[in-house]
Amino acid sequence: MILAHDVSGSGPLLVLLHGITEDRRSWDPVDLTDSFTVVRVDLRGHGASAAEEPYDIPTLAADVHETLAQLAENDVIPAELPVVVGHSMGGIVATAYGALFPARAVVNVDQPLQLAGMQGQVQQAEGMLRGEDFPLFIHGMFAQMAGGLDADELARVNGIRTPRQDVVLGMWRPLLEDSPEELTELVGRLTKIPADVPYLVITGLDAGPEYAAWLQQEIPHTVHEVWQPPTHYPHLVDPARFVQRVEAFVR
């Protein structure tokens, strides 16, 4: 699928992937265009991109790859390996992209990859996820994670948010339906990032006492940073710091 997108800036190729229920506008405060040719996409089922099954992570990563390939073929962007930056669900898609397709570097913003803990939470909320209270659950979940966002920025992000029940259930299907063993196998496939592809993880919310060691074992060359204040949106709490960090990491 060719995704809805915009392109700006100049320099090495970088693609931005938003979180679940959001779209590419979530990245508006983050200006990387001085250093990169920036492609922002709406992932499948989000923003102006088509809502069409399946919504599994490998398919979402393949959509990004297909979109970049077409843009390069049409000389809209440089025909080179991308830096892939993803927030939240986009962080899993960015990680999967690095495992499945050639990439220059990958940046994962506040998306834990050890999904077993998340699976338990999602399964406990299955009734709300599949029922009429779905929008309340989604908005409540992200309200608890907003952390250090000021009121105006929180209102902007919430204004972008469009919870689509079929899309969220499709993306969370492994969390709802897979066994823990199947989920572990899936994560193993999606985290096989080659050692020569730099991988940066910026954590804003506490992922648990054992997560850092698990991540280092899963992807040994990970650069893992924990930013303050605790928030799911470290890139929006301090966009200038985030831009500087991505520029330095890619260099």
PDB file of C-alpha atoms in Angstrom:
ATOM      1  CA  MET A   1       0.000   0.000   0.000  1.00  0.00           C
ATOM      2  CA  ILE A   2       1.227   3.512  -0.851  1.00  0.00           C
ATOM      3  CA  LEU A   3       0.673   5.612   2.262  1.00  0.00           C
ATOM      4  CA  ALA A   4      -0.475   9.211   2.529  1.00  0.00           C
ATOM      5  CA  HIS A   5       2.634  11.254   3.136  1.00  0.00           C
ATOM      6  CA  ASP A   6       4.447  14.573   2.936  1.00  0.00           C
ATOM      7  CA  VAL A   7       8.076  15.334   2.098  1.00  0.00           C
ATOM      8  CA  SER A   8      10.171  18.311   3.214  1.00  0.00           C
ATOM      9  CA  GLY A   9      13.749  19.318   3.923  1.00  0.00           C
ATOM     10  CA  SER A  10      16.984  18.191   2.334  1.00  0.00           C
ATOM     11  CA  GLY A  11      19.831  15.866   3.164  1.00  0.00           C
ATOM     12  CA  PRO A  12      19.896  12.186   4.114  1.00  0.00           C
ATOM     13  CA  LEU A  13      16.584  10.351   4.048  1.00  0.00           C
ATOM     14  CA  LEU A  14      14.588  10.054   7.283  1.00  0.00           C
ATOM     15  CA  VAL A  15      11.032   8.752   7.768  1.00  0.00           C
ATOM     16  CA  LEU A  16       8.781   9.513  10.753  1.00  0.00           C
ATOM     17  CA  LEU A  17       6.191   6.994  11.992  1.00  0.00           C
ATOM     18  CA  HIS A  18       3.454   8.092  14.408  1.00  0.00           C
ATOM     19  CA  GLY A  19       1.735   6.237  17.231  1.00  0.00           C
ATOM     20  CA  ILE A  20      -1.511   4.286  17.204  1.00  0.00           C
ATOM     21  CA  THR A  21      -4.709   6.371  16.661  1.00  0.00           C
ATOM     22  CA  GLU A  22      -2.606   9.415  15.622  1.00  0.00           C
ATOM     23  CA  ASP A  23      -1.261  10.512  12.226  1.00  0.00           C
ATOM     24  CA  ARG A  24       1.751  12.268  10.750  1.00  0.00           C
ATOM     25  CA  ARG A  25       0.684  15.638  12.182  1.00  0.00           C
ATOM     26  CA  SER A  26       1.712  14.372  15.601  1.00  0.00           C
ATOM     27  CA  TRP A  27       5.290  15.166  14.531  1.00  0.00           C
ATOM     28  CA  ASP A  28       4.559  18.849  13.763  1.00  0.00           C
ATOM     29  CA  PRO A  29       6.705  20.268  16.625  1.00  0.00           C
ATOM     30  CA  VAL A  30       9.692  18.100  15.617  1.00  0.00           C
ATOM     31  CA  ASP A  31      11.596  19.848  12.812  1.00  0.00           C
ATOM     32  CA  LEU A  32      14.367  17.688  11.374  1.00  0.00           C
ATOM     33  CA  THR A  33      14.299  19.321   7.944  1.00  0.00           C
ATOM     34  CA  ASP A  34      17.545  21.279   8.407  1.00  0.00           C
ATOM     35  CA  SER A  35      19.483  18.010   8.419  1.00  0.00           C
ATOM     36  CA  PHE A  36      17.301  15.483   6.576  1.00  0.00           C
ATOM     37  CA  THR A  37      14.898  14.891   3.741  1.00  0.00           C
ATOM     38  CA  VAL A  38      11.943  14.063   5.974  1.00  0.00           C
ATOM     39  CA  VAL A  39       9.095  11.799   4.878  1.00  0.00           C
ATOM     40  CA  ARG A  40       6.138  11.682   7.244  1.00  0.00           C
ATOM     41  CA  VAL A  41       3.544   8.993   6.581  1.00  0.00           C
ATOM     42  CA  ASP A  42       0.084   8.076   7.820  1.00  0.00           C
ATOM     43  CA  LEU A  43       0.262   4.386   8.617  1.00  0.00           C
ATOM     44  CA  ARG A  44      -2.407   2.040   7.265  1.00  0.00           C
ATOM     45  CA  GLY A  45      -5.767   2.790   8.878  1.00  0.00           C
ATOM     46  CA  HIS A  46      -4.630   6.208  10.140  1.00  0.00           C
ATOM     47  CA  GLY A  47      -4.981   9.764   8.860  1.00  0.00           C
ATOM     48  CA  ALA A  48      -5.486   9.945   5.094  1.00  0.00           C
ATOM     49  CA  SER A  49      -4.196   6.415   4.377  1.00  0.00           C
ATOM     50  CA  ALA A  50      -6.609   3.645   3.474  1.00  0.00           C
ATOM     51  CA  ALA A  51      -8.095   1.477   6.213  1.00  0.00           C
ATOM     52  CA  GLU A  52      -7.587  -2.020   4.864  1.00  0.00           C
ATOM     53  CA  GLU A  53      -6.704  -5.282   6.585  1.00  0.00           C
ATOM     54  CA  PRO A  54      -4.327  -6.750   7.569  1.00  0.00           C
ATOM     55  CA  TYR A  55      -2.861  -4.522  10.267  1.00  0.00           C
ATOM     56  CA  ASP A  56       0.005  -6.734  11.407  1.00  0.00           C
ATOM     57  CA  ILE A  57       3.366  -5.084  12.060  1.00  0.00           C
ATOM     58  CA  PRO A  58       5.270  -6.674   9.135  1.00  0.00           C
ATOM     59  CA  THR A  59       2.577  -5.400   6.747  1.00  0.00           C
ATOM     60  CA  LEU A  60       2.808  -1.889   8.201  1.00  0.00           C
ATOM     61  CA  ALA A  61       6.587  -1.940   7.766  1.00  0.00           C
ATOM     62  CA  ALA A  62       6.189  -3.200   4.190  1.00  0.00           C
ATOM     63  CA  ASP A  63       3.806  -0.296   3.464  1.00  0.00           C
ATOM     64  CA  VAL A  64       6.497   2.160   4.554  1.00  0.00           C
ATOM     65  CA  HIS A  65       9.104   0.411   2.411  1.00  0.00           C
ATOM     66  CA  GLU A  66       6.801   0.394  -0.638  1.00  0.00           C
ATOM     67  CA  THR A  67       5.997   4.082  -0.188  1.00  0.00           C
ATOM     68  CA  LEU A  68       9.673   5.063   0.069  1.00  0.00           C
ATOM     69  CA  ALA A  69      10.537   2.912  -2.951  1.00  0.00           C
ATOM     70  CA  GLN A  70       7.906   4.628  -5.101  1.00  0.00           C
ATOM     71  CA  LEU A  71       9.002   8.092  -3.978  1.00  0.00           C
ATOM     72  CA  ALA A  72      12.616   7.248  -4.801  1.00  0.00           C
ATOM     73  CA  GLU A  73      11.638   5.803  -8.181  1.00  0.00           C
ATOM     74  CA  ASN A  74       9.847   9.067  -8.980  1.00  0.00           C
ATOM     75  CA  ASP A  75      12.887  11.105  -7.835  1.00  0.00           C
ATOM     76  CA  VAL A  76      10.911  12.732  -5.015  1.00  0.00           C
ATOM     77  CA  ILE A  77      13.409  11.531  -2.379  1.00  0.00           C
ATOM     78  CA  PRO A  78      17.009  10.284  -2.493  1.00  0.00           C
ATOM     79  CA  ALA A  79      17.373   6.610  -3.442  1.00  0.00           C
ATOM     80  CA  GLU A  80      19.212   5.676  -0.260  1.00  0.00           C
ATOM     81  CA  LEU A  81      18.751   3.785   2.985  1.00  0.00           C
ATOM     82  CA  PRO A  82      16.404   5.596   5.386  1.00  0.00           C
ATOM     83  CA  VAL A  83      16.777   6.542   9.002  1.00  0.00           C
ATOM     84  CA  VAL A  84      13.499   5.184  10.442  1.00  0.00           C
ATOM     85  CA  VAL A  85      12.102   6.979  13.497  1.00  0.00           C
ATOM     86  CA  GLY A  86       8.946   5.748  15.212  1.00  0.00           C
ATOM     87  CA  HIS A  87       6.980   6.712  18.307  1.00  0.00           C
ATOM     88  CA  SER A  88       4.839   4.291  20.316  1.00  0.00           C
ATOM     89  CA  MET A  89       3.313   1.779  17.881  1.00  0.00           C
ATOM     90  CA  GLY A  90       5.442   3.476  15.235  1.00  0.00           C
ATOM     91  CA  GLY A  91       8.456   2.424  17.291  1.00  0.00           C
ATOM     92  CA  ILE A  92       7.565  -1.235  16.774  1.00  0.00           C
ATOM     93  CA  VAL A  93       7.008  -0.600  13.061  1.00  0.00           C
ATOM     94  CA  ALA A  94      10.374   1.199  12.839  1.00  0.00           C
ATOM     95  CA  THR A  95      12.062  -1.709  14.631  1.00  0.00           C
ATOM     96  CA  ALA A  96      10.406  -4.205  12.293  1.00  0.00           C
ATOM     97  CA  TYR A  97      11.521  -2.115   9.308  1.00  0.00           C
ATOM     98  CA  GLY A  98      15.113  -2.382  10.518  1.00  0.00           C
ATOM     99  CA  ALA A  99      14.735  -6.151  10.860  1.00  0.00           C
ATOM    100  CA  LEU A 100      12.979  -6.736   7.522  1.00  0.00           C
ATOM    101  CA  PHE A 101      14.425  -4.100   5.171  1.00  0.00           C
ATOM    102  CA  PRO A 102      17.750  -2.282   4.714  1.00  0.00           C
ATOM    103  CA  ALA A 103      18.000   0.838   6.884  1.00  0.00           C
ATOM    104  CA  ARG A 104      20.672   3.352   7.817  1.00  0.00           C
ATOM    105  CA  ALA A 105      19.558   3.631  11.466  1.00  0.00           C
ATOM    106  CA  VAL A 106      16.456   3.100  13.620  1.00  0.00           C
ATOM    107  CA  VAL A 107      15.107   5.219  16.493  1.00  0.00           C
ATOM    108  CA  ASN A 108      12.373   3.842  18.779  1.00  0.00           C
ATOM    109  CA  VAL A 109      10.638   6.458  20.939  1.00  0.00           C
ATOM    110  CA  ASP A 110       8.998   5.028  24.076  1.00  0.00           C
ATOM    111  CA  GLN A 111       7.763   1.689  22.758  1.00  0.00           C
ATOM    112  CA  PRO A 112       8.771  -1.324  24.855  1.00  0.00           C
ATOM    113  CA  LEU A 113       9.370  -4.406  22.728  1.00  0.00           C
ATOM    114  CA  GLN A 114       8.897  -6.940  25.511  1.00  0.00           C
ATOM    115  CA  LEU A 115       5.177  -7.304  24.886  1.00  0.00           C
ATOM    116  CA  ALA A 116       4.303  -9.924  27.513  1.00  0.00           C
ATOM    117  CA  GLY A 117       3.434  -7.316  30.144  1.00  0.00           C
ATOM    118  CA  MET A 118       1.412  -5.276  27.681  1.00  0.00           C
ATOM    119  CA  GLN A 119      -0.420  -8.441  26.641  1.00  0.00           C
ATOM    120  CA  GLY A 120      -1.789  -8.947  30.143  1.00  0.00           C
ATOM    121  CA  GLN A 121      -3.031  -5.353  30.341  1.00  0.00           C
ATOM    122  CA  VAL A 122      -4.676  -5.483  26.924  1.00  0.00           C
ATOM    123  CA  GLN A 123      -6.367  -8.797  27.633  1.00  0.00           C
ATOM    124  CA  GLN A 124      -7.779  -7.439  30.892  1.00  0.00           C
ATOM    125  CA  ALA A 125      -9.343  -4.580  28.910  1.00  0.00           C
ATOM    126  CA  GLU A 126     -10.655  -6.783  26.101  1.00  0.00           C
ATOM    127  CA  GLY A 127     -14.294  -6.159  27.022  1.00  0.00           C
ATOM    128  CA  MET A 128     -13.883  -2.393  26.685  1.00  0.00           C
ATOM    129  CA  LEU A 129     -11.769  -2.728  23.555  1.00  0.00           C
ATOM    130  CA  ARG A 130     -14.439  -4.770  21.787  1.00  0.00           C
ATOM    131  CA  GLY A 131     -17.414  -2.868  23.221  1.00  0.00           C
ATOM    132  CA  GLU A 132     -19.046   0.555  23.118  1.00  0.00           C
ATOM    133  CA  ASP A 133     -16.593   1.969  25.686  1.00  0.00           C
ATOM    134  CA  PHE A 134     -13.688   1.647  23.250  1.00  0.00           C
ATOM    135  CA  PRO A 135     -13.211   5.429  22.674  1.00  0.00           C
ATOM    136  CA  LEU A 136     -13.275   6.116  26.424  1.00  0.00           C
ATOM    137  CA  PHE A 137     -10.647   3.446  27.018  1.00  0.00           C
ATOM    138  CA  ILE A 138      -8.294   4.795  24.335  1.00  0.00           C
ATOM    139  CA  HIS A 139      -8.533   8.423  25.452  1.00  0.00           C
ATOM    140  CA  GLY A 140      -8.178   7.416  29.102  1.00  0.00           C
ATOM    141  CA  MET A 141      -5.138   5.269  28.377  1.00  0.00           C
ATOM    142  CA  PHE A 142      -3.266   8.056  26.618  1.00  0.00           C
ATOM    143  CA  ALA A 143      -4.304  10.644  29.218  1.00  0.00           C
ATOM    144  CA  GLN A 144      -2.506   8.560  31.852  1.00  0.00           C
ATOM    145  CA  MET A 145       0.646   8.471  29.715  1.00  0.00           C
ATOM    146  CA  ALA A 146       0.881  12.147  28.751  1.00  0.00           C
ATOM    147  CA  GLY A 147       3.240  13.065  31.577  1.00  0.00           C
ATOM    148  CA  GLY A 148       5.083  16.345  31.015  1.00  0.00           C
ATOM    149  CA  LEU A 149       3.113  17.586  28.003  1.00  0.00           C
ATOM    150  CA  ASP A 150       1.767  21.088  28.599  1.00  0.00           C
ATOM    151  CA  ALA A 151      -1.968  21.701  28.239  1.00  0.00           C
ATOM    152  CA  ASP A 152      -1.798  23.164  24.730  1.00  0.00           C
ATOM    153  CA  GLU A 153       0.330  20.345  23.348  1.00  0.00           C
ATOM    154  CA  LEU A 154      -1.836  17.704  25.015  1.00  0.00           C
ATOM    155  CA  ALA A 155      -4.922  19.299  23.460  1.00  0.00           C
ATOM    156  CA  ARG A 156      -3.231  19.323  20.050  1.00  0.00           C
ATOM    157  CA  VAL A 157      -2.313  15.634  20.231  1.00  0.00           C
ATOM    158  CA  ASN A 158      -5.778  14.684  21.476  1.00  0.00           C
ATOM    159  CA  GLY A 159      -7.291  16.695  18.634  1.00  0.00           C
ATOM    160  CA  ILE A 160      -5.368  14.575  16.143  1.00  0.00           C
ATOM    161  CA  ARG A 161      -6.334  11.289  17.794  1.00  0.00           C
ATOM    162  CA  THR A 162      -8.895   9.259  15.858  1.00  0.00           C
ATOM    163  CA  PRO A 163      -9.577   5.916  17.547  1.00  0.00           C
ATOM    164  CA  ARG A 164     -10.779   3.361  14.986  1.00  0.00           C
ATOM    165  CA  GLN A 165     -11.889   0.224  16.744  1.00  0.00           C
ATOM    166  CA  ASP A 166     -11.275  -2.123  13.815  1.00  0.00           C
ATOM    167  CA  VAL A 167      -7.760  -0.765  13.271  1.00  0.00           C
ATOM    168  CA  VAL A 168      -6.715  -0.954  16.923  1.00  0.00           C
ATOM    169  CA  LEU A 169      -8.138  -4.458  17.294  1.00  0.00           C
ATOM    170  CA  GLY A 170      -6.297  -5.484  14.129  1.00  0.00           C
ATOM    171  CA  MET A 171      -2.989  -4.113  15.350  1.00  0.00           C
ATOM    172  CA  TRP A 172      -3.439  -5.585  18.830  1.00  0.00           C
ATOM    173  CA  ARG A 173      -4.661  -8.964  17.591  1.00  0.00           C
ATOM    174  CA  PRO A 174      -1.437 -10.738  18.694  1.00  0.00           C
ATOM    175  CA  LEU A 175      -1.829  -9.220  22.171  1.00  0.00           C
ATOM    176  CA  LEU A 176      -5.441 -10.379  22.389  1.00  0.00           C
ATOM    177  CA  GLU A 177      -5.236 -13.770  20.719  1.00  0.00           C
ATOM    178  CA  ASP A 178      -1.680 -15.156  20.612  1.00  0.00           C
ATOM    179  CA  SER A 179      -0.221 -17.360  23.308  1.00  0.00           C
ATOM    180  CA  PRO A 180       2.746 -15.936  25.254  1.00  0.00           C
ATOM    181  CA  GLU A 181       4.996 -18.303  23.299  1.00  0.00           C
ATOM    182  CA  GLU A 182       3.631 -17.104  19.953  1.00  0.00           C
ATOM    183  CA  LEU A 183       4.051 -13.487  21.031  1.00  0.00           C
ATOM    184  CA  THR A 184       7.654 -14.120  22.066  1.00  0.00           C
ATOM    185  CA  GLU A 185       8.348 -15.717  18.688  1.00  0.00           C
ATOM    186  CA  LEU A 186       6.821 -12.707  16.896  1.00  0.00           C
ATOM    187  CA  VAL A 187       8.938 -10.265  18.891  1.00  0.00           C
ATOM    188  CA  GLY A 188      12.019 -12.321  18.092  1.00  0.00           C
ATOM    189  CA  ARG A 189      11.363 -11.982  14.359  1.00  0.00           C
ATOM    190  CA  LEU A 190      10.728  -8.250  14.538  1.00  0.00           C
ATOM    191  CA  THR A 191      13.861  -7.402  16.515  1.00  0.00           C
ATOM    192  CA  LYS A 192      16.525  -9.031  14.331  1.00  0.00           C
ATOM    193  CA  ILE A 193      18.170  -5.735  13.458  1.00  0.00           C
ATOM    194  CA  PRO A 194      21.607  -6.237  11.884  1.00  0.00           C
ATOM    195  CA  ALA A 195      24.524  -5.230  14.089  1.00  0.00           C
ATOM    196  CA  ASP A 196      25.661  -2.628  11.547  1.00  0.00           C
ATOM    197  CA  VAL A 197      22.338  -0.737  11.782  1.00  0.00           C
ATOM    198  CA  PRO A 198      22.523   1.689  14.752  1.00  0.00           C
ATOM    199  CA  TYR A 199      19.513   1.340  17.059  1.00  0.00           C
ATOM    200  CA  LEU A 200      18.523   4.053  19.544  1.00  0.00           C
ATOM    201  CA  VAL A 201      15.778   3.593  22.143  1.00  0.00           C
ATOM    202  CA  ILE A 202      14.520   6.669  24.010  1.00  0.00           C
ATOM    203  CA  THR A 203      12.351   5.598  26.949  1.00  0.00           C
ATOM    204  CA  GLY A 204      10.021   8.111  28.569  1.00  0.00           C
ATOM    205  CA  LEU A 205       7.932   5.805  30.772  1.00  0.00           C
ATOM    206  CA  ASP A 206       9.284   3.150  33.128  1.00  0.00           C
ATOM    207  CA  ALA A 207       9.302  -0.165  31.273  1.00  0.00           C
ATOM    208  CA  GLY A 208      10.068  -2.192  34.388  1.00  0.00           C
ATOM    209  CA  PRO A 209      13.235  -3.160  36.282  1.00  0.00           C
ATOM    210  CA  GLU A 210      14.234  -5.958  33.932  1.00  0.00           C
ATOM    211  CA  TYR A 211      13.542  -4.279  30.617  1.00  0.00           C
ATOM    212  CA  ALA A 212      16.953  -2.695  29.993  1.00  0.00           C
ATOM    213  CA  ALA A 213      18.732  -6.038  30.428  1.00  0.00           C
ATOM    214  CA  TRP A 214      16.169  -7.823  28.238  1.00  0.00           C
ATOM    215  CA  LEU A 215      16.546  -5.205  25.497  1.00  0.00           C
ATOM    216  CA  GLN A 216      20.346  -5.430  25.550  1.00  0.00           C
ATOM    217  CA  GLN A 217      20.124  -9.200  25.233  1.00  0.00           C
ATOM    218  CA  GLU A 218      17.561  -9.018  22.408  1.00  0.00           C
ATOM    219  CA  ILE A 219      19.361  -6.294  20.405  1.00  0.00           C
ATOM    220  CA  PRO A 220      22.928  -6.191  21.795  1.00  0.00           C
ATOM    221  CA  HIS A 221      23.994  -3.023  19.984  1.00  0.00           C
ATOM    222  CA  THR A 222      21.078  -0.973  21.370  1.00  0.00           C
ATOM    223  CA  VAL A 223      21.786   2.511  22.688  1.00  0.00           C
ATOM    224  CA  HIS A 224      19.171   2.901  25.439  1.00  0.00           C
ATOM    225  CA  GLU A 225      18.411   6.242  27.078  1.00  0.00           C
ATOM    226  CA  VAL A 226      15.822   7.085  29.746  1.00  0.00           C
ATOM    227  CA  TRP A 227      14.616  10.685  29.516  1.00  0.00           C
ATOM    228  CA  GLN A 228      12.909  12.834  32.137  1.00  0.00           C
ATOM    229  CA  PRO A 229      10.233  13.847  32.936  1.00  0.00           C
ATOM    230  CA  PRO A 230       8.354  10.538  32.721  1.00  0.00           C
ATOM    231  CA  THR A 231       6.117  10.755  29.658  1.00  0.00           C
ATOM    232  CA  HIS A 232       5.060   8.763  26.629  1.00  0.00           C
ATOM    233  CA  TYR A 233       5.960  11.800  24.498  1.00  0.00           C
ATOM    234  CA  PRO A 234       9.610  12.727  25.187  1.00  0.00           C
ATOM    235  CA  HIS A 235       9.974  14.005  21.611  1.00  0.00           C
ATOM    236  CA  LEU A 236       7.114  16.471  22.141  1.00  0.00           C
ATOM    237  CA  VAL A 237       8.031  17.552  25.681  1.00  0.00           C
ATOM    238  CA  ASP A 238      11.433  18.734  24.390  1.00  0.00           C
ATOM    239  CA  PRO A 239      11.466  18.744  20.554  1.00  0.00           C
ATOM    240  CA  ALA A 240      14.763  20.654  20.323  1.00  0.00           C
ATOM    241  CA  ARG A 241      16.565  18.079  22.463  1.00  0.00           C
ATOM    242  CA  PHE A 242      15.063  15.288  20.415  1.00  0.00           C
ATOM    243  CA  VAL A 243      16.165  16.852  17.108  1.00  0.00           C
ATOM    244  CA  GLN A 244      19.700  17.325  18.414  1.00  0.00           C
ATOM    245  CA  ARG A 245      19.845  13.746  19.677  1.00  0.00           C
ATOM    246  CA  VAL A 246      18.686  12.245  16.376  1.00  0.00           C
ATOM    247  CA  GLU A 247      21.138  14.404  14.420  1.00  0.00           C
ATOM    248  CA  ALA A 248      24.018  13.357  16.675  1.00  0.00           C
ATOM    249  CA  PHE A 249      23.032   9.679  16.627  1.00  0.00           C
ATOM    250  CA  VAL A 250      22.849   9.503  12.848  1.00  0.00           C
ATOM    251  CA  ARG A 251      26.193  11.288  12.497  1.00  0.00           C
TER     252      ARG A 251
END
